[in-house]
Structures are given as C-alpha cells and as structure tokens.
Amino acid sequence: MNKGLEVARGKTKVLYEMPGQPDVLVVQAQDSITAGDGARRDEIAGKGRIAAKTTARVFRLLNLCGLPTHYLSGGEDDDDNEMLVRRCTMIPLEVVVRGVAAGSLVRRKPAIARGSLIVPRMLEFFIKDDANHDPLIEPDEIVARGIANPAELAMMGEVARITFEILAHAWRRRETVLVDLKIEFGRLIGGEGRGNLVIADVIDNDSWRIWPQGREELMLDKQLYRNLHEVTPSDLERVRDNYERVAELVGTFPVTRTGTIALVADGAQAVPLLEPVVRSLSPFGVQCLRRVVSTHLVPGFAIQIVQQLDATFPRLVYIASGPHVAAVLAAATPNPVFDVTEMEADELALAIGKVLALDDTVTFGRTLLVQANARSAVLQADAQLNSPPPGPNGTLA
Ligand code: 5GP
C-alpha cells in the first residue's frame, strides 16, 4: 500500500499517514511479540500477518453488530499486514472486562479464586504508562485528571461490556471461554461523528485470555508466551501455531447467518397489522417475506405455504397476523411462530432477535445493542423530563 509519513510506533505495530486522506491511517502489524511491558521481546515470522488478520476480523464483527470502531478495511488479505482505520486521538487507557478471575486481578485480590466466574462482569481501567506498569486508575480519577468526561467514561464502560459479550458469545460457540479482554478507545479527529469515541488500537490474540473447554492449561493466547521462563525456538513455534489457529477460528466470527422472517397475514386486510414489526426488525438485518393466506377460504393454502417456506429457508421464524392463523402455522411447522397481536412490535422484534442470536454472533451483538439503546432512551427521557425548563430566549433558565 502507498503510505505516507510514520506517525507513531507501538511495541507490535507502526502507524502511517495515508496520502491524500488526512482522516485515515494505515496500521501495519509487526512480527514482534513482547511481554512485561516490553522487557522481553521476540520476533515470530508471520506474526504480523496473523495479528492483522485477527484484528481485522474482530473489528469487522464489531462493525457488523453496529458498534463504533475505527476500522475501515484491509488486514485480511495479502496486503502487507496493513489495515486502514479512521484517525483518532487515543485515550491513554486500557479498558479491561473480566468474566473469569485471572491475571493481575488474582494477584491484586488473592481472596478471589483463580478461575472463578465473574458475574456481573468486572470493568477496570488502567492508565497507559509502561514505565509504571500500566497502573489501575479509578473512574473518578480519570475524570479529575481530564482524561475523559463522565459521559465518555459511561460510554466506554457500556461499549467494552458489549464487546466482551459479543466475543464471549463467539468463543462459547467454539467451546472456548473468553476469560478477559483489553480494549482501547480514541476520539475521531475528523469526518462524520468527529470527536466521537470509537474502539481503536487493535484487538488480537494479545488482547484477551481464551481457555478452550474452560481449561487454563489449554490456553491459546499470549499468556502462553508471558509464562515462558526461557524462550526456545520450539516455544515460539508453538506460540505461532496457536496464533494461527486463533486467526482461523476468528475468521468464522463475522459470518452472518441471516435469518428469514415469514410474515403471514390471514386475509389481505390483515397485511398492515404486520408492518410495525417489520420496522422494529430493521436493526437486526433480517430478511422479511410477506405472504397472504386465508384460513377460512383456502385452508390448505396456509399449510402449503408453510411446507414451501420450511423447505427453502434454514433459519426461519413465522409471524402471524392473529391467533387463529398462528395456531394453524404452529401445528404445521417445527419453526417458531409468533402472534403479532400478543406483543408490542419492539418487544416481538427483540424476542425474534433473541431466537436468531442463539447460533449467530452478529444477531447476538445487534440484540445487545438494541437492548442498550432501549435502556439509554429511558434514561434520556427521564433526564429530559426533569431538566429545568428553557428560559425566555431558549437558553436554560
Ligand atoms: P491483566 O490485568 O489480568 O494482566 O490483563 C487483563 C487482560 O488485558 C488480559 O486479557 C490481557 O491479555 C490484557 N492486557 C493487559 N495489558 C495488556 C497490554 O499491555 N497489551 C495487550 N495487548 N493486552 C493487555
């Protein structure tokens, strides 16, 4: 790729400007692996390619779910380990989410048993400072030092937790436990959403702990390298094989298994009843089909439609326009059937999202986001209701 000036260099990556595109950077992953805040360093041929692939695939998954990230494109093909990202000013924090006790948590809090499940998930902030080994920092200290404001802090916490749950879902489906995860944020320097926070830096096999079958001794992540006393070439080969395996597994994460929703109206006059739920389903990115039957005039036709649809679509959910047609469909199909008259449109769309999320991580992530947005709408409505009325010329009184 045609790159401009080098703008920054980390322990495992180099950032370049993109000629003619001031809001875009090129991130090039290197073959190095480090531990102990850079105290130990080795080169593993091909690690940069594997890391770029892993990070691009993770970011592509998060983008598909609707989370804000800096990732634009690249990193997955034969492209010199380079990906394109939106340029940010980085917030000097490592945001860690923990689902199982390990690492620095059990060192700091020996009363917490290593390997124990953490629910609700624990959120911790560390300030980026290699010389002082990235110390823990409390949220009020982050605000007091002007590193982030309270709204940004809340947003980082919410996005980090959702990111963890999405990746934990993807790993669970591969019989692997996501133990903990570190992400970083930046503020977009230009373009649409300028100043907004996005997930930035990289998320690769250095950023998490993953235990296949929940067994620590089977770990596939960078901890294996951190734990080495002396580093032999065969150790590095083992680390490389694990990284390669992880990149391949992560390659299956952003695959969307789109669901199909068959909306079945009992008579043409019932079609409009189904439209509100079609609108509520839009954040889930599912395909909607509309069919009209008549349980009174042509009863056999409803059954015929069900048989056709069942034979065609692998992940199919029915929405019926009323209880009678719902009962007819439910008796004829092994797929889930919902009656539109039984729930509010948003509630029904969410219920369907949850059904499809069981075996699809993209839908799972979109479902989490719909729920988070619904929660935030309640808090905003409350805040607005209780905010002071505007003064005579529109300013706050
Ligand atoms: P801990 O605080 O237990 O050492 O780490 C928590 C999580 O954050 C682990 O998944 C670990 O891999 C990740 N992590 C902590 N520090 C760093 C770091 O400097 N770089 C990277 N890539 N990940 C880190």
Short mmCIF file of C-alpha atoms and ligand atoms in Angstrom, two decimals:
data_model
loop_
_atom_site.label_atom_id
_atom_site.label_comp_id
_atom_site.label_asym_id
_atom_site.label_seq_id
_atom_site.Cartn_x
_atom_site.Cartn_y
_atom_site.Cartn_z
CA MET A 1 0.00 0.00 0.00
CA ASN A 2 1.20 3.52 -0.77
CA LYS A 3 1.90 5.00 2.66
CA GLY A 4 2.84 8.47 3.90
CA LEU A 5 4.87 9.53 6.92
CA GLU A 6 5.19 7.36 10.01
CA VAL A 7 3.06 8.93 12.75
CA ALA A 8 3.50 6.52 15.66
CA ARG A 9 5.18 3.26 16.60
CA GLY A 10 3.99 0.81 19.26
CA LYS A 11 5.54 -2.42 20.51
CA THR A 12 3.84 -4.51 17.82
CA LYS A 13 2.66 -2.04 15.16
CA VAL A 14 3.57 1.04 13.13
CA LEU A 15 1.08 3.75 12.07
CA TYR A 16 1.45 5.72 8.83
CA GLU A 17 -0.41 8.58 7.24
CA MET A 18 -2.48 7.85 4.15
CA PRO A 19 -1.51 10.20 1.29
CA GLY A 20 -4.43 12.48 0.35
CA GLN A 21 -6.66 11.23 3.19
CA PRO A 22 -5.86 13.18 6.35
CA ASP A 23 -8.56 11.38 8.41
CA VAL A 24 -7.24 7.90 7.59
CA LEU A 25 -4.22 5.98 8.89
CA VAL A 26 -2.53 2.76 7.85
CA VAL A 27 -1.82 0.34 10.72
CA GLN A 28 0.91 -2.16 9.95
CA ALA A 29 1.24 -5.14 12.31
CA GLN A 30 4.82 -6.25 13.03
CA ASP A 31 6.27 -9.71 13.63
CA SER A 32 7.26 -8.88 17.21
CA ILE A 33 5.82 -10.28 20.42
CA THR A 34 6.55 -8.67 23.77
CA ALA A 35 5.85 -9.26 27.46
CA GLY A 36 6.50 -7.48 30.73
CA ASP A 37 5.82 -4.01 29.24
CA GLY A 38 8.45 -4.61 26.57
CA ALA A 39 11.07 -6.18 28.91
CA ARG A 40 11.02 -9.37 26.82
CA ARG A 41 10.81 -9.23 23.05
CA ASP A 42 10.96 -11.83 20.28
CA GLU A 43 10.30 -11.99 16.58
CA ILE A 44 7.94 -14.61 15.15
CA ALA A 45 7.97 -14.76 11.36
CA GLY A 46 4.41 -14.29 10.10
CA LYS A 47 3.01 -12.99 13.41
CA GLY A 48 2.24 -9.57 11.86
CA ARG A 49 0.15 -11.20 9.14
CA ILE A 50 -1.71 -13.34 11.67
CA ALA A 51 -2.28 -10.39 14.05
CA ALA A 52 -3.57 -8.15 11.22
CA LYS A 53 -5.96 -10.90 10.15
CA THR A 54 -7.25 -11.46 13.69
CA THR A 55 -7.74 -7.78 14.44
CA ALA A 56 -9.45 -7.06 11.10
CA ARG A 57 -11.84 -9.97 11.65
CA VAL A 58 -12.69 -8.90 15.19
CA PHE A 59 -13.31 -5.30 14.11
CA ARG A 60 -15.39 -6.43 11.13
CA LEU A 61 -17.57 -8.44 13.52
CA LEU A 62 -17.98 -5.46 15.87
CA ASN A 63 -18.83 -3.14 12.94
CA LEU A 64 -21.44 -5.64 11.70
CA CYS A 65 -23.01 -5.67 15.15
CA GLY A 66 -23.26 -1.86 14.99
CA LEU A 67 -20.54 -0.93 17.49
CA PRO A 68 -18.43 2.13 16.69
CA THR A 69 -14.84 1.17 15.76
CA HIS A 70 -12.03 2.91 13.88
CA TYR A 71 -11.70 0.00 11.39
CA LEU A 72 -12.36 0.74 7.72
CA SER A 73 -10.87 -2.10 5.66
CA GLY A 74 -7.93 -4.41 4.96
CA GLY A 75 -5.78 -6.62 7.14
CA GLU A 76 -7.21 -9.91 5.98
CA ASP A 77 -5.65 -10.47 2.58
CA ASP A 78 -2.17 -10.47 1.18
CA ASP A 79 -1.78 -6.74 1.90
CA ASP A 80 1.47 -6.43 3.88
CA ASN A 81 -0.30 -6.81 7.23
CA GLU A 82 -1.91 -3.40 6.73
CA MET A 83 -5.37 -2.19 7.63
CA LEU A 84 -6.99 1.20 7.10
CA VAL A 85 -8.51 2.95 10.10
CA ARG A 86 -10.10 6.30 10.87
CA ARG A 87 -7.60 8.58 12.53
CA CYS A 88 -8.16 9.18 16.25
CA THR A 89 -6.55 10.83 19.21
CA MET A 90 -6.06 7.93 21.56
CA ILE A 91 -7.36 7.98 25.12
CA PRO A 92 -4.43 6.69 27.22
CA LEU A 93 -6.45 3.97 28.96
CA GLU A 94 -6.65 0.20 28.75
CA VAL A 95 -10.24 -0.81 29.41
CA VAL A 96 -10.41 -4.36 30.77
CA VAL A 97 -13.52 -6.52 31.13
CA ARG A 98 -13.29 -9.74 33.13
CA GLY A 99 -15.60 -12.75 33.03
CA VAL A 100 -13.31 -15.20 34.84
CA ALA A 101 -10.75 -14.35 37.53
CA ALA A 102 -7.15 -14.50 36.26
CA GLY A 103 -4.03 -12.41 35.71
CA SER A 104 -3.47 -9.21 37.62
CA LEU A 105 -6.90 -9.47 39.30
CA VAL A 106 -5.98 -12.59 41.30
CA ARG A 107 -2.58 -11.07 42.10
CA ARG A 108 -4.21 -7.90 43.45
CA LYS A 109 -7.11 -9.69 45.18
CA PRO A 110 -5.93 -13.10 46.43
CA ALA A 111 -9.34 -13.72 48.05
CA ILE A 112 -10.85 -14.14 44.57
CA ALA A 113 -10.24 -17.75 43.47
CA ARG A 114 -8.41 -18.05 40.16
CA GLY A 115 -10.77 -19.39 37.50
CA SER A 116 -13.96 -18.33 39.30
CA LEU A 117 -16.78 -16.91 37.21
CA ILE A 118 -17.31 -13.15 37.50
CA VAL A 119 -20.93 -12.01 37.12
CA PRO A 120 -21.76 -9.27 36.58
CA ARG A 121 -18.59 -8.75 34.54
CA MET A 122 -15.93 -6.62 36.15
CA LEU A 123 -14.78 -3.43 34.46
CA GLU A 124 -11.37 -1.94 35.20
CA PHE A 125 -9.40 0.97 33.78
CA PHE A 126 -5.59 1.04 33.61
CA ILE A 127 -3.64 4.12 32.62
CA LYS A 128 -1.15 3.55 29.81
CA ASP A 129 2.26 4.03 31.36
CA ASP A 130 4.80 1.28 30.60
CA ALA A 131 7.41 2.76 33.00
CA ASN A 132 4.93 2.27 35.88
CA HIS A 133 3.46 -0.99 34.50
CA ASP A 134 0.08 0.50 33.48
CA PRO A 135 -1.39 1.10 36.97
CA LEU A 136 -5.08 0.72 37.82
CA ILE A 137 -6.96 4.02 37.82
CA GLU A 138 -10.34 4.72 39.42
CA PRO A 139 -13.14 6.29 37.30
CA ASP A 140 -13.28 9.49 39.40
CA GLU A 141 -9.52 9.92 38.94
CA ILE A 142 -9.95 9.61 35.15
CA VAL A 143 -12.46 12.47 35.23
CA ALA A 144 -10.45 14.53 37.74
CA ARG A 145 -7.35 14.30 35.53
CA GLY A 146 -9.36 15.33 32.46
CA ILE A 147 -8.61 12.07 30.59
CA ALA A 148 -12.30 11.56 29.79
CA ASN A 149 -15.56 13.19 30.87
CA PRO A 150 -18.30 11.28 32.75
CA ALA A 151 -20.38 10.68 29.60
CA GLU A 152 -17.34 9.29 27.77
CA LEU A 153 -16.49 7.11 30.74
CA ALA A 154 -20.01 5.67 30.82
CA MET A 155 -19.89 5.08 27.06
CA MET A 156 -16.51 3.31 27.26
CA GLY A 157 -17.84 1.04 30.02
CA GLU A 158 -21.02 0.15 28.10
CA VAL A 159 -19.21 -0.46 24.80
CA ALA A 160 -16.46 -2.51 26.48
CA ARG A 161 -19.03 -4.74 28.20
CA ILE A 162 -20.98 -5.26 24.96
CA THR A 163 -17.74 -6.02 23.08
CA PHE A 164 -16.84 -8.59 25.72
CA GLU A 165 -20.27 -10.26 25.49
CA ILE A 166 -20.13 -10.42 21.69
CA LEU A 167 -16.68 -12.02 21.69
CA ALA A 168 -17.59 -14.30 24.62
CA HIS A 169 -20.62 -15.50 22.62
CA ALA A 170 -18.45 -16.18 19.56
CA TRP A 171 -15.89 -18.10 21.63
CA ARG A 172 -18.54 -20.01 23.60
CA ARG A 173 -19.88 -21.32 20.32
CA ARG A 174 -16.37 -22.75 19.75
CA GLU A 175 -16.28 -24.38 23.23
CA THR A 176 -13.84 -21.74 24.45
CA VAL A 177 -14.17 -19.38 27.41
CA LEU A 178 -13.26 -15.74 26.97
CA VAL A 179 -11.62 -15.03 30.33
CA ASP A 180 -10.84 -11.33 29.95
CA LEU A 181 -10.33 -8.68 27.31
CA LYS A 182 -8.50 -5.38 26.92
CA ILE A 183 -9.65 -2.66 24.52
CA GLU A 184 -8.70 0.94 23.88
CA PHE A 185 -10.66 3.96 22.68
CA GLY A 186 -9.94 7.03 20.60
CA ARG A 187 -11.76 10.22 19.58
CA LEU A 188 -12.29 10.62 15.82
CA ILE A 189 -10.28 13.58 14.58
CA GLY A 190 -12.45 14.35 11.53
CA GLY A 191 -15.23 13.27 9.19
CA GLU A 192 -18.66 12.06 10.23
CA GLY A 193 -19.02 11.86 14.02
CA ARG A 194 -15.90 13.97 14.62
CA GLY A 195 -14.96 13.90 18.33
CA ASN A 196 -16.98 10.72 18.97
CA LEU A 197 -15.43 7.83 20.84
CA VAL A 198 -14.71 4.65 18.90
CA ILE A 199 -12.97 1.38 19.73
CA ALA A 200 -9.46 1.85 18.37
CA ASP A 201 -5.97 0.29 18.50
CA VAL A 202 -6.09 -3.48 17.85
CA ILE A 203 -7.98 -6.45 19.27
CA ASP A 204 -5.99 -9.59 18.59
CA ASN A 205 -4.66 -12.67 20.35
CA ASP A 206 -2.54 -10.41 22.61
CA SER A 207 -5.67 -8.64 23.88
CA TRP A 208 -7.52 -11.45 25.65
CA ARG A 209 -7.22 -14.69 27.54
CA ILE A 210 -9.04 -17.64 25.97
CA TRP A 211 -9.32 -21.08 27.57
CA PRO A 212 -10.62 -23.92 25.35
CA GLN A 213 -13.14 -26.04 27.29
CA GLY A 214 -12.67 -23.60 30.17
CA ARG A 215 -9.28 -25.20 30.93
CA GLU A 216 -6.46 -22.78 31.64
CA GLU A 217 -3.77 -25.31 30.67
CA LEU A 218 -5.17 -25.34 27.10
CA MET A 219 -4.78 -21.54 26.72
CA LEU A 220 -4.31 -20.29 23.14
CA ASP A 221 -3.49 -16.63 23.80
CA LYS A 222 -0.39 -14.57 24.57
CA GLN A 223 -0.31 -15.71 28.22
CA LEU A 224 1.49 -18.83 26.98
CA TYR A 225 4.38 -16.57 25.88
CA ARG A 226 4.23 -14.46 29.06
CA ASN A 227 4.54 -17.64 31.17
CA LEU A 228 7.73 -18.89 29.45
CA HIS A 229 10.86 -18.84 31.62
CA GLU A 230 13.28 -19.23 28.76
CA VAL A 231 12.19 -18.80 25.19
CA THR A 232 13.31 -21.57 22.81
CA PRO A 233 12.65 -21.71 19.06
CA SER A 234 10.21 -24.58 19.62
CA ASP A 235 8.30 -22.47 22.18
CA LEU A 236 7.98 -19.70 19.60
CA GLU A 237 6.75 -22.22 17.06
CA ARG A 238 4.06 -23.37 19.49
CA VAL A 239 3.03 -19.76 20.13
CA ARG A 240 2.89 -19.12 16.37
CA ASP A 241 0.73 -22.23 15.78
CA ASN A 242 -1.71 -21.08 18.47
CA TYR A 243 -1.92 -17.59 16.95
CA GLU A 244 -2.55 -19.10 13.52
CA ARG A 245 -5.30 -21.34 14.92
CA VAL A 246 -6.93 -18.40 16.69
CA ALA A 247 -6.90 -16.29 13.49
CA GLU A 248 -8.64 -19.12 11.63
CA LEU A 249 -11.30 -19.51 14.34
CA VAL A 250 -11.86 -15.74 14.48
CA GLY A 251 -12.34 -15.86 10.69
CA THR A 252 -15.65 -17.63 11.29
CA PHE A 253 -16.92 -14.95 13.75
CA PRO A 254 -18.12 -12.25 11.28
CA VAL A 255 -20.09 -14.70 9.16
CA THR A 256 -23.70 -13.53 9.31
CA ARG A 257 -26.25 -16.34 9.27
CA THR A 258 -29.11 -14.11 8.27
CA GLY A 259 -32.49 -15.24 9.46
CA THR A 260 -35.69 -15.08 7.45
CA ILE A 261 -38.96 -13.83 8.86
CA ALA A 262 -42.13 -15.03 7.14
CA LEU A 263 -44.98 -12.61 7.87
CA VAL A 264 -48.25 -14.40 7.24
CA ALA A 265 -51.46 -12.35 7.03
CA ASP A 266 -54.86 -14.03 7.37
CA GLY A 267 -56.54 -12.15 4.52
CA ALA A 268 -55.28 -9.08 2.63
CA GLN A 269 -56.90 -6.73 5.18
CA ALA A 270 -54.52 -8.09 7.85
CA VAL A 271 -51.29 -7.14 5.98
CA PRO A 272 -50.96 -3.65 7.60
CA LEU A 273 -51.04 -5.30 11.05
CA LEU A 274 -47.64 -6.78 10.28
CA GLU A 275 -45.86 -3.58 9.16
CA PRO A 276 -44.90 -2.14 12.59
CA VAL A 277 -42.93 -5.26 13.43
CA VAL A 278 -41.12 -5.10 10.07
CA ARG A 279 -39.90 -1.62 11.09
CA SER A 280 -38.87 -2.83 14.55
CA LEU A 281 -36.93 -5.70 12.97
CA SER A 282 -34.74 -3.39 10.85
CA PRO A 283 -31.81 -3.13 13.36
CA PHE A 284 -31.46 -6.92 13.23
CA GLY A 285 -30.81 -7.01 9.47
CA VAL A 286 -33.15 -9.94 8.83
CA GLN A 287 -34.92 -10.67 5.57
CA CYS A 288 -38.72 -10.30 5.70
CA LEU A 289 -41.13 -12.12 3.38
CA ARG A 290 -44.84 -11.31 3.25
CA ARG A 291 -47.49 -13.90 2.40
CA VAL A 292 -51.29 -13.73 2.43
CA VAL A 293 -53.37 -16.81 3.21
CA SER A 294 -56.97 -17.37 4.26
CA THR A 295 -57.66 -19.92 6.93
CA HIS A 296 -61.38 -19.70 6.12
CA LEU A 297 -61.47 -19.55 2.30
CA VAL A 298 -58.46 -21.72 1.33
CA PRO A 299 -57.33 -23.57 4.49
CA GLY A 300 -55.00 -25.94 2.61
CA PHE A 301 -53.06 -23.00 1.11
CA ALA A 302 -51.66 -21.90 4.50
CA ILE A 303 -50.23 -25.39 5.05
CA GLN A 304 -48.81 -25.46 1.52
CA ILE A 305 -47.05 -22.10 2.09
CA VAL A 306 -45.54 -23.37 5.36
CA GLN A 307 -44.21 -26.51 3.68
CA GLN A 308 -42.65 -24.45 0.87
CA LEU A 309 -41.02 -21.95 3.20
CA ASP A 310 -39.79 -24.62 5.64
CA ALA A 311 -38.15 -26.46 2.77
CA THR A 312 -36.43 -23.31 1.47
CA PHE A 313 -35.05 -21.29 4.43
CA PRO A 314 -32.66 -22.64 7.05
CA ARG A 315 -33.33 -20.12 9.86
CA LEU A 316 -36.97 -19.30 9.65
CA VAL A 317 -39.35 -17.62 12.08
CA TYR A 318 -43.05 -17.00 11.41
CA ILE A 319 -45.09 -14.01 12.47
CA ALA A 320 -48.83 -14.49 12.12
CA SER A 321 -51.39 -11.69 11.92
CA GLY A 322 -53.63 -13.19 14.62
CA PRO A 323 -54.22 -16.13 16.98
CA HIS A 324 -56.17 -18.31 14.56
CA VAL A 325 -53.60 -18.31 11.75
CA ALA A 326 -50.83 -18.59 14.36
CA ALA A 327 -52.37 -21.83 15.64
CA VAL A 328 -52.65 -23.22 12.10
CA LEU A 329 -48.99 -22.36 11.32
CA ALA A 330 -47.73 -23.64 14.68
CA ALA A 331 -49.34 -27.03 14.07
CA ALA A 332 -47.75 -27.28 10.62
CA THR A 333 -44.13 -26.18 11.24
CA PRO A 334 -41.29 -27.09 13.60
CA ASN A 335 -40.06 -23.45 13.41
CA PRO A 336 -41.05 -20.76 15.95
CA VAL A 337 -44.36 -18.95 15.37
CA PHE A 338 -45.30 -15.63 16.98
CA ASP A 339 -48.70 -13.94 17.02
CA VAL A 340 -48.37 -10.22 16.24
CA THR A 341 -51.43 -9.37 18.39
CA GLU A 342 -49.79 -10.73 21.53
CA MET A 343 -46.89 -8.27 21.88
CA GLU A 344 -45.79 -4.72 21.09
CA ALA A 345 -43.81 -4.53 17.81
CA ASP A 346 -40.48 -3.70 19.54
CA GLU A 347 -40.95 -6.48 22.07
CA LEU A 348 -41.75 -9.01 19.34
CA ALA A 349 -38.74 -7.94 17.22
CA LEU A 350 -36.47 -8.35 20.24
CA ALA A 351 -37.90 -11.81 21.00
CA ILE A 352 -37.17 -12.85 17.41
CA GLY A 353 -33.67 -11.32 17.57
CA LYS A 354 -33.00 -13.47 20.61
CA VAL A 355 -34.15 -16.64 18.86
CA LEU A 356 -31.85 -15.97 15.89
CA ALA A 357 -28.99 -14.88 18.18
CA LEU A 358 -28.73 -18.35 19.70
CA ASP A 359 -26.47 -19.51 16.89
CA ASP A 360 -25.40 -16.26 15.25
CA THR A 361 -22.99 -13.88 16.92
CA VAL A 362 -23.80 -10.93 14.63
CA THR A 363 -27.50 -11.11 15.56
CA PHE A 364 -26.50 -11.63 19.20
CA GLY A 365 -24.47 -8.38 19.09
CA ARG A 366 -27.26 -6.48 17.36
CA THR A 367 -29.68 -7.72 20.05
CA LEU A 368 -27.37 -6.45 22.81
CA LEU A 369 -27.19 -3.08 21.08
CA VAL A 370 -30.98 -2.80 20.67
CA GLN A 371 -31.33 -3.52 24.40
CA ALA A 372 -28.62 -0.98 25.32
CA ASN A 373 -30.28 1.69 23.15
CA ALA A 374 -33.68 0.98 24.74
CA ARG A 375 -32.13 1.40 28.20
CA SER A 376 -30.42 4.61 27.21
CA ALA A 377 -33.67 6.01 25.71
CA VAL A 378 -35.38 5.56 29.11
CA LEU A 379 -32.57 7.39 30.93
CA GLN A 380 -32.61 10.21 28.36
CA ALA A 381 -36.39 10.57 28.60
CA ASP A 382 -36.13 10.78 32.37
CA ALA A 383 -33.33 13.34 32.20
CA GLN A 384 -35.31 15.49 29.74
CA LEU A 385 -38.45 15.33 31.87
CA ASN A 386 -36.53 16.52 34.88
CA SER A 387 -34.32 19.12 33.22
CA PRO A 388 -35.11 22.79 34.01
CA PRO A 389 -37.46 24.47 31.51
CA PRO A 390 -35.80 26.69 28.86
CA GLY A 391 -35.53 30.43 29.63
CA PRO A 392 -37.34 33.13 27.62
CA ASN A 393 -34.90 33.13 24.67
CA GLY A 394 -34.37 29.36 24.55
CA THR A 395 -31.43 29.35 26.93
CA LEU A 396 -31.51 27.31 30.10
CA ALA A 397 -33.18 29.28 32.91
P1 5GP B 1 -4.33 -8.44 33.43
O1 5GP B 1 -4.66 -7.11 34.04
O2 5GP B 1 -5.03 -9.57 34.11
O3 5GP B 1 -2.84 -8.69 33.28
O4 5GP B 1 -4.89 -8.39 31.94
C1 5GP B 1 -6.26 -8.32 31.66
C2 5GP B 1 -6.48 -8.51 30.17
O5 5GP B 1 -5.92 -7.41 29.46
C3 5GP B 1 -5.81 -9.76 29.59
O6 5GP B 1 -6.65 -10.29 28.58
C4 5GP B 1 -4.54 -9.24 28.95
O7 5GP B 1 -4.18 -10.04 27.83
C5 5GP B 1 -4.93 -7.84 28.53
N1 5GP B 1 -3.82 -6.89 28.63
C6 5GP B 1 -3.35 -6.31 29.76
N2 5GP B 1 -2.31 -5.48 29.47
C7 5GP B 1 -2.12 -5.53 28.15
C8 5GP B 1 -1.19 -4.90 27.23
O8 5GP B 1 -0.33 -4.11 27.58
N3 5GP B 1 -1.32 -5.21 25.90
C9 5GP B 1 -2.27 -6.09 25.47
N4 5GP B 1 -2.35 -6.34 24.16
N5 5GP B 1 -3.15 -6.67 26.30
C10 5GP B 1 -3.08 -6.43 27.62
#
